[in-house]
């Protein structure tokens, strides 16, 4: 009998262990664990209470064995019912089961003290009720498997309950054999039930995952050993595959990676496989099956695939957003006309290159000379085409370390990276300028282009993008201002140039309001007779605390800031007031020339305004002469021409100033409604040198043909005066014959002139 009980308890222990092992496979199924321990406790109860229990001798050891057996049996029953309730997702609360358990244990111990048989009877009843309770919970509403297990519980309840009927101390072989059979069947049933539920749940989860993966708009792919093992429909669509089989063919995965990205992808794969918690977000270019480039945004993490580590990638095709971003970025950093990087790009690049300790480099700020002239005389289309042609040639021919950008209008920037020595920079600039020696063929016209280039070097001339650009610009302006010089290296003295330029710009407005300007009058004389024949009014700025400032220093500043309109109006007002006063003084008068900036012609009402003023002051228009420089006249032809015609038509004299410094063509000269041309000092200074004579002679012939007065400017010697006279100049102006004079001295000269003439007839009404 003892052997039978021990075999039964051993079997129960094994079944309990089997349940516990099953639970280890799926720890979320807690009820399996409870049942496992329940079977082990039952095995303990059988061994201690029946198999190994010595005959009743009232000893402490005997009592201890009986107590332990009872605790094990009741514990087994409690765990079994706990498992059943958890299986059915019913609550199992300690505040209910613990008092119940203690009450049962207490009653058993008390009964065992009275009579051992009573205790056996009570235990059998408790166990039977527990088993039937389990049968109720599991069987009710259950499937066939659950109903079978419930039946086993019912049977087990009967076996427990009937045990004392065979033997009051529960030692009969009949219930034990039946119990062995029932318990084994029950535990197998529970094992099957647990496996079935675990499988059901796993299947459900797999179905859910597969449903999610199949319907996800995000691509999902699994890569194992550089081989694609899974891809959902969205991923297949992103890469242009028709089926999973096609995508998972060996070698296909690598074809989707641009060669330069292979290394990065491998490194990420290694990282993700090594670290189960790694999550790496990435954005990269990929190739579709037909070789199209796409932009993919993805997240890589670790997963298990068929028991092996693999990389799970979640991704979206971000191409449209990326291309929109690229387009925006391109627009922001790119010049539409020339297809070159623009100012923003240049500044950004300079920011990147100008950190402390960065390698030296140079920038060339290059501006086309007289580009405005092309625009105005040949039209903006030709201007645009010329800019494109220049950009294209420079782009093709510049060395690889040079980056070309268009800063705006006709200004370019060349970034020479890795060029540190002045000689190297100089060689590069000269090579670039040499590229312009061949003319550009633009819309049928052959155009020569000249550039003025300012060179600034990092870190010598500026330590950040803005100061470098400023230095390049300052040097470029210096190059522009120097005739015959194409490039200038920045020098620190230019910094103060720009500072004083700014200062002047700020001060002019104030000076206009305060009328801090005075006029000097430089006399002009007729050739040969050397008789006074007119004046040129030249403005000076009496700058408080700084003395007299030359117009060459502040007129350009006034032009840049637009203050030339107010300044020009002030000058005309002063000149006309002076003319009125001289006319009143002598009753007759000579023409006075006033220099007018081309910017003043931007005001479409300039000419009518001037004529109105003359009329208001009753000044004859032919006493007023307008001087406009040759270069300015040509560069602003559209604005200048109609207004000049209007003035000329009304009788105002018009002179083309500084003739010989610009590039006016014969036809243009014929078109301009001028009455006078003034030969620039640079043409007169070398006289009587033979080449200079030839040039002046030809120019005079031209002027004569156009019936113009020809003024020789800057006559400083008698020799020059005579040469100019003999070559055909009709008037002379220069320090030799008369410097610019303050009003009082000019008036004295005028008095002499008036005195030398016959008295004015009295009917003129002015003396
Ligand atoms: P510009 O109209 O060609 O004026 C002639 C310049 O040559 C004057 O310089 C005059 O003082 C200088 N000059 C005259 N004779 C000689 C000579 O024999 N030798 C030398 N070395 N120089 C001589 P300034 O007064 O400094 O004027 C410079 C320029 O400033 C003028 O050149 C003119 O373009 C501009 N300017 C002068 N006054 C005005 C004005 O009222 N309005 C505008 N918009 N510009 C003016
Ligand atoms: Mg002048
Ligand atoms: Mg001049």
mmCIF file of N, CA and C in Angstrom, residues 127 147 314 347 671 701 727:
data_model
loop_
_atom_site.group_PDB
_atom_site.id
_atom_site.type_symbol
_atom_site.label_atom_id
_atom_site.label_comp_id
_atom_site.label_asym_id
_atom_site.label_seq_id
_atom_site.Cartn_x
_atom_site.Cartn_y
_atom_site.Cartn_z
ATOM 1 N N UNK A 127 -11.579 18.787 0.275
ATOM 2 C CA UNK A 127 -10.957 18.564 -1.038
ATOM 3 C C UNK A 127 -12.015 18.342 -2.114
ATOM 4 N N UNK A 147 -14.789 21.463 -20.706
ATOM 5 C CA UNK A 147 -15.804 20.608 -20.062
ATOM 6 C C UNK A 147 -15.197 19.266 -19.628
ATOM 7 N N UNK A 314 11.416 50.197 -39.595
ATOM 8 C CA UNK A 314 10.127 50.837 -39.872
ATOM 9 C C UNK A 314 10.465 52.055 -40.712
ATOM 10 N N UNK A 347 27.409 83.157 -47.755
ATOM 11 C CA UNK A 347 27.553 83.557 -46.351
ATOM 12 C C UNK A 347 27.584 82.310 -45.461
ATOM 13 N N UNK A 671 23.234 111.108 -80.884
ATOM 14 C CA UNK A 671 21.863 111.074 -80.333
ATOM 15 C C UNK A 671 21.684 112.049 -79.177
ATOM 16 N N UNK A 701 37.605 117.333 -84.032
ATOM 17 C CA UNK A 701 36.988 117.208 -85.345
ATOM 18 C C UNK A 701 35.582 116.651 -85.202
ATOM 19 N N UNK A 727 44.417 122.838 -81.641
ATOM 20 C CA UNK A 727 43.804 121.568 -82.067
ATOM 21 C C UNK A 727 42.299 121.691 -82.262
#
